[in-house]
Amino acid sequence: MSFLDAWIDRVARNRGYNKAVDNNALLASVLGSGKNQSNELMGGDGVDERVAIRSSWVFSNIDTVGKLAAESQLDIKRQKEGGGYVADLDHPFSQLFRRPNPFMSKSYIIRYTSMWLQLRGSAAWLLVPDGTGELAQIWPLPADRIKPIADSKDYISGYRYKPDGYGKQDVFLPVENVCYFREPSLFSYREGMSKLDALRVAIETDRQASGWNLETFLNDVALRTLISLPPDIS
């Protein structure tokens, strides 16, 4: 173990995290147990991403932007001697990004990243190297499970990741294994600002109205509670 690896491992332990020490452990610690996870949206009383996504107009908006982002042409370009740029289709990242990992396409990862950026103001990728240290796989991370670790000297010393399942210890992810995206925030240099902050009242109003309508129909309330007509109208 190198001095740097030993130092990172010691920092992780002191802060109460587990450090993924090799590539297989890195990926396994983030993907979790591999058991089937519930996709049920279980938002609490507050307005968070799980609650917001159940609003039809919120989902429609972020889905539209996500699809447009996934259809965009992303290329690695190099500068020509006489000026201008030309696409470098043989660049290692260009080749990898066509199939970022064995189970996801480029368009899926872009769309997933776009949707988290819109909901939370941040998104993240896990960068998994091969045995030689070269980038081998890219996995998108749920942005609600990852948080930058502030450092007065290095700005961000790593990332704290919460694996799936309650009771599991947080995982320490080194900065070289994470690509972190964020929208500008007026209140934090390191974390993004969510657009939901400006939509909380509208989303909560929509949720309460939908709940009232559902309860009305389930309880078979007569229409006259909504519209009142004189009894002599045929």
XYZ file of N, CA, C and O in Angstrom, residues 7-8 14 25-26 30 32 38 51 57 74 78 121 143 146 148-149 151 158 167 177 190 203 207 215 226:
104
model
N -2.820 6.886 3.656
C -3.350 8.137 4.220
C -4.857 8.238 3.987
O -5.622 8.582 4.898
N -5.316 7.910 2.751
C -6.744 7.965 2.435
C -7.516 6.981 3.301
O -8.595 7.279 3.822
N -11.031 7.418 10.240
C -11.188 8.449 11.267
C -12.515 9.171 11.137
O -13.078 9.654 12.122
N -14.427 -3.701 -5.155
C -15.065 -3.214 -3.938
C -15.667 -1.831 -4.158
O -16.712 -1.500 -3.603
N -15.026 -1.007 -4.957
C -15.526 0.330 -5.257
C -16.897 0.243 -5.905
O -17.843 0.906 -5.496
N -20.956 0.822 -4.098
C -21.884 1.827 -4.601
C -23.171 1.184 -5.111
O -24.273 1.689 -4.878
N -24.466 -1.594 -4.166
C -25.214 -2.214 -3.091
C -25.211 -3.721 -3.166
O -24.355 -4.342 -3.796
N -37.049 -1.647 -4.194
C -38.367 -1.121 -4.496
C -38.241 0.201 -5.233
O -37.424 1.045 -4.882
N -41.160 13.189 -3.933
C -42.489 13.786 -3.958
C -42.704 14.560 -5.253
O -43.745 14.451 -5.901
N -46.666 17.576 -14.036
C -46.010 18.664 -14.776
C -44.525 18.740 -14.452
O -43.720 19.098 -15.315
N -22.320 14.810 -28.362
C -21.197 15.127 -27.487
C -19.934 14.504 -28.060
O -19.859 13.285 -28.234
N -10.207 18.262 -30.606
C -8.851 18.775 -30.435
C -8.657 19.974 -31.363
O -9.256 20.054 -32.440
N -30.037 19.852 -8.461
C -28.993 20.831 -8.722
C -27.615 20.228 -8.725
O -26.614 20.950 -8.807
N -28.003 11.255 -6.924
C -27.443 12.466 -6.326
C -27.898 12.694 -4.893
O -27.270 13.462 -4.161
N -25.031 11.129 -2.361
C -23.624 11.517 -2.360
C -23.484 12.961 -1.904
O -24.324 13.814 -2.246
N -20.334 16.035 -1.082
C -18.916 16.412 -1.014
C -18.472 16.611 0.429
O -19.237 17.084 1.275
N -17.227 16.244 0.707
C -16.637 16.459 2.025
C -15.768 17.702 1.940
O -14.746 17.718 1.251
N -13.149 20.610 2.572
C -11.788 20.630 3.099
C -11.226 22.031 2.905
O -11.312 22.595 1.812
N -12.976 14.455 -0.672
C -13.581 13.198 -1.081
C -15.098 13.344 -1.048
O -15.624 14.455 -0.926
N -28.783 1.227 7.761
C -27.847 0.630 8.684
C -26.473 0.393 8.115
O -25.554 0.032 8.847
N -12.212 9.222 -8.183
C -13.192 8.237 -8.630
C -14.579 8.834 -8.823
O -15.544 8.099 -9.046
N -19.816 24.152 -2.824
C -19.560 22.743 -3.133
C -20.807 21.961 -3.531
O -20.690 20.880 -4.083
N -45.723 22.744 -5.973
C -45.786 21.279 -5.923
C -46.668 20.822 -4.776
O -47.488 19.902 -4.923
N -50.071 18.674 -5.018
C -50.199 17.403 -4.319
C -51.453 17.372 -3.451
O -52.188 16.381 -3.431
N -59.653 11.473 -2.945
C -60.522 11.119 -1.824
C -61.987 11.351 -2.166
O -62.873 10.577 -1.783
N -70.071 19.943 -5.719
C -69.223 20.818 -6.511
C -70.043 21.816 -7.316
O -69.648 22.950 -7.498
